[in-house]
Amino acid sequence: MIDTHCHLNDSAYENYNDILNNFYNEGGETLICIGCDEQSNAKARQISIVNSVYYSVGIHPEYAGKFDVSKMIYELKNRTDKLVAIGEIGLDYHYVGFDKNLQIEAFKKQIELAKEYDLPIIVHCRDAYEDCLKVLKSFLPIKKGGVIHCFSADIEFAKKVIEMGFKISFTGNITFKNNDNLREIVKEIDISNILAETDSPYMSPVPFRGQRNEPKNVLKVIEKIAEIKGLDFDICDKILSNNAKKLFNLK
């Protein structure tokens, strides 16, 4: 099993080694620790020293006002061979007080860096779908592609980003009782375009809703995808793992 998006660098985890052991004991193979700001980028790089842990660096749209391109370039120039993507980056218009122009500027600059350093991108998009599409289209072709993580949009958005060469990543939200629309999207799109993630410590799947999430729970996400697709778990897991390995060049 591969968890393509988790936050082992989050303060919710007192000891990430315990979390990793839980993941491996459940059959986990590899995970990607995601950066969101300057501090979490550095910690993700530090954690990636552990075998089978990879990392990404990026400035989440929530922190667009703190985006410093020189610091991002520093991270990229001092990267290890475990750096597999730039992310999470993108747009988030969900909360009152967001600065649209600032977010778009940071998003664009980080896509430019991804193209310069030949890395895929991990995109966060919430309540900003049209602007997200406009930005991505303006940079096509994006040779290394990327993924729309924690997917929560509609099927039309999914089809458009898949046409651009992006994968769609699903979290524990596909197990939620009221998310039939997401399960329909899983059913409709080809499994070659799907990744599995936890976004832990957030987005705990059923039956762990309300609890702190962990990478080990990617098992529940993969189980649900296999159920929707009518596939044996091991076959589904192998396909999803191969998708992740190809996109992120995992060894």
PDB file of C-alpha atoms in Angstrom:
ATOM      1  CA  MET A   1       0.000   0.000   0.000  1.00  0.00           C
ATOM      2  CA  ILE A   2       1.143   3.528  -0.783  1.00  0.00           C
ATOM      3  CA  ASP A   3      -0.198   6.592   0.984  1.00  0.00           C
ATOM      4  CA  THR A   4       0.481   9.326  -1.560  1.00  0.00           C
ATOM      5  CA  HIS A   5      -0.393  12.216   0.755  1.00  0.00           C
ATOM      6  CA  CYS A   6       0.061  12.437   4.509  1.00  0.00           C
ATOM      7  CA  HIS A   7       1.380  14.950   7.017  1.00  0.00           C
ATOM      8  CA  LEU A   8       3.752  13.084   9.308  1.00  0.00           C
ATOM      9  CA  ASN A   9       5.297  16.503   9.891  1.00  0.00           C
ATOM     10  CA  ASP A  10       2.101  17.730  11.573  1.00  0.00           C
ATOM     11  CA  SER A  11       2.153  18.621  15.264  1.00  0.00           C
ATOM     12  CA  ALA A  12      -0.738  16.185  15.783  1.00  0.00           C
ATOM     13  CA  TYR A  13       1.847  13.399  15.759  1.00  0.00           C
ATOM     14  CA  GLU A  14       3.983  13.280  18.881  1.00  0.00           C
ATOM     15  CA  ASN A  15       6.153  10.481  17.519  1.00  0.00           C
ATOM     16  CA  TYR A  16       6.070   9.838  13.791  1.00  0.00           C
ATOM     17  CA  ASN A  17       8.041   6.598  14.235  1.00  0.00           C
ATOM     18  CA  ASP A  18       5.054   5.077  16.029  1.00  0.00           C
ATOM     19  CA  ILE A  19       2.796   6.199  13.180  1.00  0.00           C
ATOM     20  CA  LEU A  20       5.164   4.659  10.645  1.00  0.00           C
ATOM     21  CA  ASN A  21       5.257   1.378  12.549  1.00  0.00           C
ATOM     22  CA  ASN A  22       1.460   1.276  12.542  1.00  0.00           C
ATOM     23  CA  PHE A  23       1.532   1.818   8.783  1.00  0.00           C
ATOM     24  CA  TYR A  24       4.070  -0.935   8.134  1.00  0.00           C
ATOM     25  CA  ASN A  25       2.279  -3.353  10.467  1.00  0.00           C
ATOM     26  CA  GLU A  26      -0.894  -2.850   8.394  1.00  0.00           C
ATOM     27  CA  GLY A  27       0.993  -3.750   5.228  1.00  0.00           C
ATOM     28  CA  GLY A  28       2.088  -0.265   4.173  1.00  0.00           C
ATOM     29  CA  GLU A  29       4.932  -0.021   1.683  1.00  0.00           C
ATOM     30  CA  THR A  30       5.639   3.636   0.960  1.00  0.00           C
ATOM     31  CA  LEU A  31       4.299   7.059   1.822  1.00  0.00           C
ATOM     32  CA  ILE A  32       4.849  10.670   0.838  1.00  0.00           C
ATOM     33  CA  CYS A  33       5.155  13.304   3.567  1.00  0.00           C
ATOM     34  CA  ILE A  34       3.739  16.584   2.269  1.00  0.00           C
ATOM     35  CA  GLY A  35       5.083  20.068   2.923  1.00  0.00           C
ATOM     36  CA  CYS A  36       2.733  23.042   3.306  1.00  0.00           C
ATOM     37  CA  ASP A  37       4.910  25.888   4.569  1.00  0.00           C
ATOM     38  CA  GLU A  38       8.551  26.672   5.310  1.00  0.00           C
ATOM     39  CA  GLN A  39       8.628  24.767   8.600  1.00  0.00           C
ATOM     40  CA  SER A  40       6.775  21.669   7.391  1.00  0.00           C
ATOM     41  CA  ASN A  41       8.887  21.558   4.216  1.00  0.00           C
ATOM     42  CA  ALA A  42      12.051  21.315   6.298  1.00  0.00           C
ATOM     43  CA  LYS A  43      10.541  18.691   8.592  1.00  0.00           C
ATOM     44  CA  ALA A  44       9.292  16.632   5.640  1.00  0.00           C
ATOM     45  CA  ARG A  45      12.833  16.583   4.259  1.00  0.00           C
ATOM     46  CA  GLN A  46      14.116  15.491   7.672  1.00  0.00           C
ATOM     47  CA  ILE A  47      11.570  12.669   8.032  1.00  0.00           C
ATOM     48  CA  SER A  48      12.351  11.385   4.535  1.00  0.00           C
ATOM     49  CA  ILE A  49      15.652  10.038   5.860  1.00  0.00           C
ATOM     50  CA  VAL A  50      13.569   7.057   6.947  1.00  0.00           C
ATOM     51  CA  ASN A  51      13.478   4.233   4.419  1.00  0.00           C
ATOM     52  CA  SER A  52      10.418   4.187   2.134  1.00  0.00           C
ATOM     53  CA  VAL A  53       9.419   7.737   3.117  1.00  0.00           C
ATOM     54  CA  TYR A  54       9.452  10.349   0.366  1.00  0.00           C
ATOM     55  CA  TYR A  55       8.556  14.022   0.588  1.00  0.00           C
ATOM     56  CA  SER A  56       7.291  17.103  -1.206  1.00  0.00           C
ATOM     57  CA  VAL A  57       7.795  20.822  -0.605  1.00  0.00           C
ATOM     58  CA  GLY A  58       5.291  23.577  -1.273  1.00  0.00           C
ATOM     59  CA  ILE A  59       3.364  26.523   0.086  1.00  0.00           C
ATOM     60  CA  HIS A  60      -0.310  25.759   0.694  1.00  0.00           C
ATOM     61  CA  PRO A  61      -2.687  28.513  -0.519  1.00  0.00           C
ATOM     62  CA  GLU A  62      -3.594  29.219   3.106  1.00  0.00           C
ATOM     63  CA  TYR A  63      -0.015  30.454   3.537  1.00  0.00           C
ATOM     64  CA  ALA A  64       0.298  32.258   0.209  1.00  0.00           C
ATOM     65  CA  GLY A  65       1.021  35.527   2.016  1.00  0.00           C
ATOM     66  CA  LYS A  66       4.174  33.958   3.434  1.00  0.00           C
ATOM     67  CA  PHE A  67       5.409  32.565   0.118  1.00  0.00           C
ATOM     68  CA  ASP A  68       9.072  33.420  -0.390  1.00  0.00           C
ATOM     69  CA  VAL A  69      10.376  32.199  -3.720  1.00  0.00           C
ATOM     70  CA  SER A  70      13.990  32.388  -2.541  1.00  0.00           C
ATOM     71  CA  LYS A  71      13.256  29.976   0.317  1.00  0.00           C
ATOM     72  CA  MET A  72      11.489  27.594  -2.029  1.00  0.00           C
ATOM     73  CA  ILE A  73      14.455  27.682  -4.386  1.00  0.00           C
ATOM     74  CA  TYR A  74      16.708  26.967  -1.407  1.00  0.00           C
ATOM     75  CA  GLU A  75      14.659  23.840  -0.615  1.00  0.00           C
ATOM     76  CA  LEU A  76      14.848  22.719  -4.225  1.00  0.00           C
ATOM     77  CA  LYS A  77      18.571  23.314  -4.541  1.00  0.00           C
ATOM     78  CA  ASN A  78      19.190  21.469  -1.280  1.00  0.00           C
ATOM     79  CA  ARG A  79      16.785  18.639  -2.019  1.00  0.00           C
ATOM     80  CA  THR A  80      17.608  15.017  -1.487  1.00  0.00           C
ATOM     81  CA  ASP A  81      16.815  12.205  -3.902  1.00  0.00           C
ATOM     82  CA  LYS A  82      13.673  11.591  -1.832  1.00  0.00           C
ATOM     83  CA  LEU A  83      11.979  14.787  -3.075  1.00  0.00           C
ATOM     84  CA  VAL A  84       9.265  13.654  -5.483  1.00  0.00           C
ATOM     85  CA  ALA A  85       6.977  16.662  -6.041  1.00  0.00           C
ATOM     86  CA  ILE A  86       6.172  20.292  -5.409  1.00  0.00           C
ATOM     87  CA  GLY A  87       3.095  20.545  -3.244  1.00  0.00           C
ATOM     88  CA  GLU A  88       0.813  20.995  -1.809  1.00  0.00           C
ATOM     89  CA  ILE A  89       0.092  24.113  -3.820  1.00  0.00           C
ATOM     90  CA  GLY A  90      -3.069  25.543  -5.329  1.00  0.00           C
ATOM     91  CA  LEU A  91      -6.136  27.621  -4.521  1.00  0.00           C
ATOM     92  CA  ASP A  92      -8.567  27.668  -1.611  1.00  0.00           C
ATOM     93  CA  TYR A  93     -11.455  30.147  -1.558  1.00  0.00           C
ATOM     94  CA  HIS A  94     -13.329  28.380   1.235  1.00  0.00           C
ATOM     95  CA  TYR A  95     -12.656  30.671   4.174  1.00  0.00           C
ATOM     96  CA  VAL A  96     -13.626  34.322   4.457  1.00  0.00           C
ATOM     97  CA  GLY A  97     -10.731  36.710   3.981  1.00  0.00           C
ATOM     98  CA  PHE A  98      -8.731  34.840   1.353  1.00  0.00           C
ATOM     99  CA  ASP A  99      -6.622  36.872  -1.073  1.00  0.00           C
ATOM    100  CA  LYS A 100      -7.371  35.487  -4.525  1.00  0.00           C
ATOM    101  CA  ASN A 101      -4.616  37.330  -6.356  1.00  0.00           C
ATOM    102  CA  LEU A 102      -1.987  36.368  -3.789  1.00  0.00           C
ATOM    103  CA  GLN A 103      -2.961  32.715  -4.007  1.00  0.00           C
ATOM    104  CA  ILE A 104      -2.894  32.695  -7.794  1.00  0.00           C
ATOM    105  CA  GLU A 105       0.513  34.375  -7.850  1.00  0.00           C
ATOM    106  CA  ALA A 106       2.013  31.820  -5.444  1.00  0.00           C
ATOM    107  CA  PHE A 107       0.377  28.952  -7.338  1.00  0.00           C
ATOM    108  CA  LYS A 108       1.771  30.106 -10.680  1.00  0.00           C
ATOM    109  CA  LYS A 109       5.278  30.653  -9.383  1.00  0.00           C
ATOM    110  CA  GLN A 110       5.402  27.190  -7.860  1.00  0.00           C
ATOM    111  CA  ILE A 111       4.223  25.583 -11.096  1.00  0.00           C
ATOM    112  CA  GLU A 112       7.034  27.442 -12.849  1.00  0.00           C
ATOM    113  CA  LEU A 113       9.500  25.972 -10.354  1.00  0.00           C
ATOM    114  CA  ALA A 114       8.046  22.492 -10.833  1.00  0.00           C
ATOM    115  CA  LYS A 115       8.610  22.779 -14.572  1.00  0.00           C
ATOM    116  CA  GLU A 116      12.114  24.153 -14.063  1.00  0.00           C
ATOM    117  CA  TYR A 117      13.081  21.362 -11.649  1.00  0.00           C
ATOM    118  CA  ASP A 118      11.224  18.672 -13.614  1.00  0.00           C
ATOM    119  CA  LEU A 119       8.854  17.643 -10.824  1.00  0.00           C
ATOM    120  CA  PRO A 120       5.128  16.798 -10.720  1.00  0.00           C
ATOM    121  CA  ILE A 121       2.796  18.997  -8.685  1.00  0.00           C
ATOM    122  CA  ILE A 122       0.372  18.159  -5.885  1.00  0.00           C
ATOM    123  CA  VAL A 123      -2.627  20.467  -6.186  1.00  0.00           C
ATOM    124  CA  HIS A 124      -4.998  21.546  -3.422  1.00  0.00           C
ATOM    125  CA  CYS A 125      -8.212  23.017  -4.844  1.00  0.00           C
ATOM    126  CA  ARG A 126     -11.276  23.936  -2.815  1.00  0.00           C
ATOM    127  CA  ASP A 127     -14.088  26.217  -3.994  1.00  0.00           C
ATOM    128  CA  ALA A 128     -11.781  27.625  -6.686  1.00  0.00           C
ATOM    129  CA  TYR A 129     -12.295  25.195  -9.542  1.00  0.00           C
ATOM    130  CA  GLU A 130     -12.591  27.551 -12.500  1.00  0.00           C
ATOM    131  CA  ASP A 131      -9.537  29.568 -11.500  1.00  0.00           C
ATOM    132  CA  CYS A 132      -7.595  26.381 -10.870  1.00  0.00           C
ATOM    133  CA  LEU A 133      -8.380  25.138 -14.369  1.00  0.00           C
ATOM    134  CA  LYS A 134      -7.389  28.494 -15.884  1.00  0.00           C
ATOM    135  CA  VAL A 135      -4.036  28.477 -14.114  1.00  0.00           C
ATOM    136  CA  LEU A 136      -3.250  24.880 -15.036  1.00  0.00           C
ATOM    137  CA  LYS A 137      -4.253  25.427 -18.670  1.00  0.00           C
ATOM    138  CA  SER A 138      -1.930  28.431 -18.890  1.00  0.00           C
ATOM    139  CA  PHE A 139       1.056  26.170 -18.134  1.00  0.00           C
ATOM    140  CA  LEU A 140       0.281  23.272 -20.463  1.00  0.00           C
ATOM    141  CA  PRO A 141       2.020  21.085 -21.277  1.00  0.00           C
ATOM    142  CA  ILE A 142       3.117  20.201 -17.754  1.00  0.00           C
ATOM    143  CA  LYS A 143       5.516  17.404 -18.642  1.00  0.00           C
ATOM    144  CA  LYS A 144       5.627  15.664 -15.262  1.00  0.00           C
ATOM    145  CA  GLY A 145       1.904  16.130 -14.633  1.00  0.00           C
ATOM    146  CA  GLY A 146       0.572  15.962 -11.120  1.00  0.00           C
ATOM    147  CA  VAL A 147      -2.413  15.111  -8.966  1.00  0.00           C
ATOM    148  CA  ILE A 148      -5.490  16.852  -7.630  1.00  0.00           C
ATOM    149  CA  HIS A 149      -5.332  15.692  -4.048  1.00  0.00           C
ATOM    150  CA  CYS A 150      -8.272  15.070  -1.700  1.00  0.00           C
ATOM    151  CA  PHE A 151     -10.634  15.352  -4.653  1.00  0.00           C
ATOM    152  CA  SER A 152     -13.962  16.993  -3.841  1.00  0.00           C
ATOM    153  CA  ALA A 153     -15.121  18.511  -7.145  1.00  0.00           C
ATOM    154  CA  ASP A 154     -17.505  17.150  -9.789  1.00  0.00           C
ATOM    155  CA  ILE A 155     -17.044  14.743 -12.672  1.00  0.00           C
ATOM    156  CA  GLU A 156     -16.607  17.514 -15.248  1.00  0.00           C
ATOM    157  CA  PHE A 157     -13.682  18.969 -13.318  1.00  0.00           C
ATOM    158  CA  ALA A 158     -12.216  15.475 -12.998  1.00  0.00           C
ATOM    159  CA  LYS A 159     -12.443  14.875 -16.744  1.00  0.00           C
ATOM    160  CA  LYS A 160     -10.838  18.217 -17.554  1.00  0.00           C
ATOM    161  CA  VAL A 161      -7.821  17.732 -15.314  1.00  0.00           C
ATOM    162  CA  ILE A 162      -7.384  14.134 -16.462  1.00  0.00           C
ATOM    163  CA  GLU A 163      -7.251  15.445 -20.032  1.00  0.00           C
ATOM    164  CA  MET A 164      -4.410  17.699 -18.882  1.00  0.00           C
ATOM    165  CA  GLY A 165      -2.480  14.655 -17.679  1.00  0.00           C
ATOM    166  CA  PHE A 166      -3.363  14.806 -13.982  1.00  0.00           C
ATOM    167  CA  LYS A 167      -4.321  12.030 -11.596  1.00  0.00           C
ATOM    168  CA  ILE A 168      -7.211  12.209  -9.131  1.00  0.00           C
ATOM    169  CA  SER A 169      -6.513  11.266  -5.519  1.00  0.00           C
ATOM    170  CA  PHE A 170      -9.199  10.163  -3.093  1.00  0.00           C
ATOM    171  CA  THR A 171      -9.140  10.152   0.701  1.00  0.00           C
ATOM    172  CA  GLY A 172     -11.350   8.708   3.423  1.00  0.00           C
ATOM    173  CA  ASN A 173     -14.096  11.048   2.239  1.00  0.00           C
ATOM    174  CA  ILE A 174     -15.203   8.388  -0.262  1.00  0.00           C
ATOM    175  CA  THR A 175     -16.278   6.278   2.720  1.00  0.00           C
ATOM    176  CA  PHE A 176     -18.577   8.991   4.130  1.00  0.00           C
ATOM    177  CA  LYS A 177     -22.281   8.168   4.034  1.00  0.00           C
ATOM    178  CA  ASN A 178     -23.283  11.376   2.195  1.00  0.00           C
ATOM    179  CA  ASN A 179     -20.603  11.244  -0.518  1.00  0.00           C
ATOM    180  CA  ASP A 180     -22.334   9.187  -3.201  1.00  0.00           C
ATOM    181  CA  ASN A 181     -21.209  11.755  -5.775  1.00  0.00           C
ATOM    182  CA  LEU A 182     -17.542  11.017  -5.092  1.00  0.00           C
ATOM    183  CA  ARG A 183     -18.137   7.285  -5.256  1.00  0.00           C
ATOM    184  CA  GLU A 184     -19.801   7.795  -8.644  1.00  0.00           C
ATOM    185  CA  ILE A 185     -16.689   9.636  -9.837  1.00  0.00           C
ATOM    186  CA  VAL A 186     -14.477   6.778  -8.639  1.00  0.00           C
ATOM    187  CA  LYS A 187     -16.719   4.426 -10.570  1.00  0.00           C
ATOM    188  CA  GLU A 188     -16.721   6.490 -13.765  1.00  0.00           C
ATOM    189  CA  ILE A 189     -13.068   7.394 -14.234  1.00  0.00           C
ATOM    190  CA  ASP A 190     -10.494   4.846 -15.306  1.00  0.00           C
ATOM    191  CA  ILE A 191      -8.513   3.365 -12.435  1.00  0.00           C
ATOM    192  CA  SER A 192      -5.278   4.293 -14.212  1.00  0.00           C
ATOM    193  CA  ASN A 193      -6.085   7.891 -13.235  1.00  0.00           C
ATOM    194  CA  ILE A 194      -6.661   7.222  -9.525  1.00  0.00           C
ATOM    195  CA  LEU A 195      -4.415   7.483  -6.464  1.00  0.00           C
ATOM    196  CA  ALA A 196      -5.151   6.709  -2.809  1.00  0.00           C
ATOM    197  CA  GLU A 197      -4.216   8.914   0.140  1.00  0.00           C
ATOM    198  CA  THR A 198      -5.153   9.632   3.748  1.00  0.00           C
ATOM    199  CA  ASP A 199      -4.365  13.362   4.066  1.00  0.00           C
ATOM    200  CA  SER A 200      -3.715  12.334   7.666  1.00  0.00           C
ATOM    201  CA  PRO A 201      -4.036  13.516  10.390  1.00  0.00           C
ATOM    202  CA  TYR A 202      -7.218  14.780   8.674  1.00  0.00           C
ATOM    203  CA  MET A 203     -10.047  13.067   6.756  1.00  0.00           C
ATOM    204  CA  SER A 204     -10.343   9.872   8.818  1.00  0.00           C
ATOM    205  CA  PRO A 205     -12.343   7.224   6.945  1.00  0.00           C
ATOM    206  CA  VAL A 206     -15.271   5.271   8.288  1.00  0.00           C
ATOM    207  CA  PRO A 207     -15.146   3.664  10.869  1.00  0.00           C
ATOM    208  CA  PHE A 208     -12.606   6.091  12.343  1.00  0.00           C
ATOM    209  CA  ARG A 209     -14.397   9.393  11.723  1.00  0.00           C
ATOM    210  CA  GLY A 210     -13.811  11.866  14.523  1.00  0.00           C
ATOM    211  CA  GLN A 211     -10.451  10.318  15.378  1.00  0.00           C
ATOM    212  CA  ARG A 212      -6.976  11.422  14.351  1.00  0.00           C
ATOM    213  CA  ASN A 213      -6.202   9.860  11.001  1.00  0.00           C
ATOM    214  CA  GLU A 214      -3.059   7.857  10.229  1.00  0.00           C
ATOM    215  CA  PRO A 215      -1.358   6.585   7.057  1.00  0.00           C
ATOM    216  CA  LYS A 216      -2.346   3.016   7.997  1.00  0.00           C
ATOM    217  CA  ASN A 217      -5.931   3.964   7.197  1.00  0.00           C
ATOM    218  CA  VAL A 218      -5.116   4.175   3.498  1.00  0.00           C
ATOM    219  CA  LEU A 219      -6.174   0.541   3.712  1.00  0.00           C
ATOM    220  CA  LYS A 220      -9.796   1.681   4.108  1.00  0.00           C
ATOM    221  CA  VAL A 221      -9.527   4.013   1.115  1.00  0.00           C
ATOM    222  CA  ILE A 222      -8.126   1.268  -1.089  1.00  0.00           C
ATOM    223  CA  GLU A 223     -10.778  -1.162   0.134  1.00  0.00           C
ATOM    224  CA  LYS A 224     -13.512   1.270  -0.864  1.00  0.00           C
ATOM    225  CA  ILE A 225     -11.984   1.912  -4.299  1.00  0.00           C
ATOM    226  CA  ALA A 226     -11.712  -1.853  -4.849  1.00  0.00           C
ATOM    227  CA  GLU A 227     -15.335  -2.304  -3.796  1.00  0.00           C
ATOM    228  CA  ILE A 228     -16.561   0.440  -6.146  1.00  0.00           C
ATOM    229  CA  LYS A 229     -14.500  -0.904  -9.035  1.00  0.00           C
ATOM    230  CA  GLY A 230     -15.473  -4.507  -8.363  1.00  0.00           C
ATOM    231  CA  LEU A 231     -11.853  -5.564  -8.003  1.00  0.00           C
ATOM    232  CA  ASP A 232      -9.991  -7.874  -5.674  1.00  0.00           C
ATOM    233  CA  PHE A 233      -8.193  -5.784  -3.047  1.00  0.00           C
ATOM    234  CA  ASP A 234      -4.707  -6.991  -3.986  1.00  0.00           C
ATOM    235  CA  ILE A 235      -5.264  -6.269  -7.664  1.00  0.00           C
ATOM    236  CA  CYS A 236      -6.621  -2.804  -6.897  1.00  0.00           C
ATOM    237  CA  ASP A 237      -3.758  -2.062  -4.515  1.00  0.00           C
ATOM    238  CA  LYS A 238      -1.194  -3.107  -7.118  1.00  0.00           C
ATOM    239  CA  ILE A 239      -2.733  -0.851  -9.778  1.00  0.00           C
ATOM    240  CA  LEU A 240      -2.934   2.143  -7.458  1.00  0.00           C
ATOM    241  CA  SER A 241       0.620   1.573  -6.239  1.00  0.00           C
ATOM    242  CA  ASN A 242       1.907   1.397  -9.811  1.00  0.00           C
ATOM    243  CA  ASN A 243       0.074   4.641 -10.609  1.00  0.00           C
ATOM    244  CA  ALA A 244       1.821   6.335  -7.689  1.00  0.00           C
ATOM    245  CA  LYS A 245       5.229   4.901  -8.526  1.00  0.00           C
ATOM    246  CA  LYS A 246       4.968   6.108 -12.101  1.00  0.00           C
ATOM    247  CA  LEU A 247       3.801   9.639 -11.260  1.00  0.00           C
ATOM    248  CA  PHE A 248       6.271  10.241  -8.443  1.00  0.00           C
ATOM    249  CA  ASN A 249       9.122   8.082  -9.757  1.00  0.00           C
ATOM    250  CA  LEU A 250       9.164   6.040  -6.551  1.00  0.00           C
ATOM    251  CA  LYS A 251      11.779   3.300  -6.298  1.00  0.00           C
TER     252      LYS A 251
END
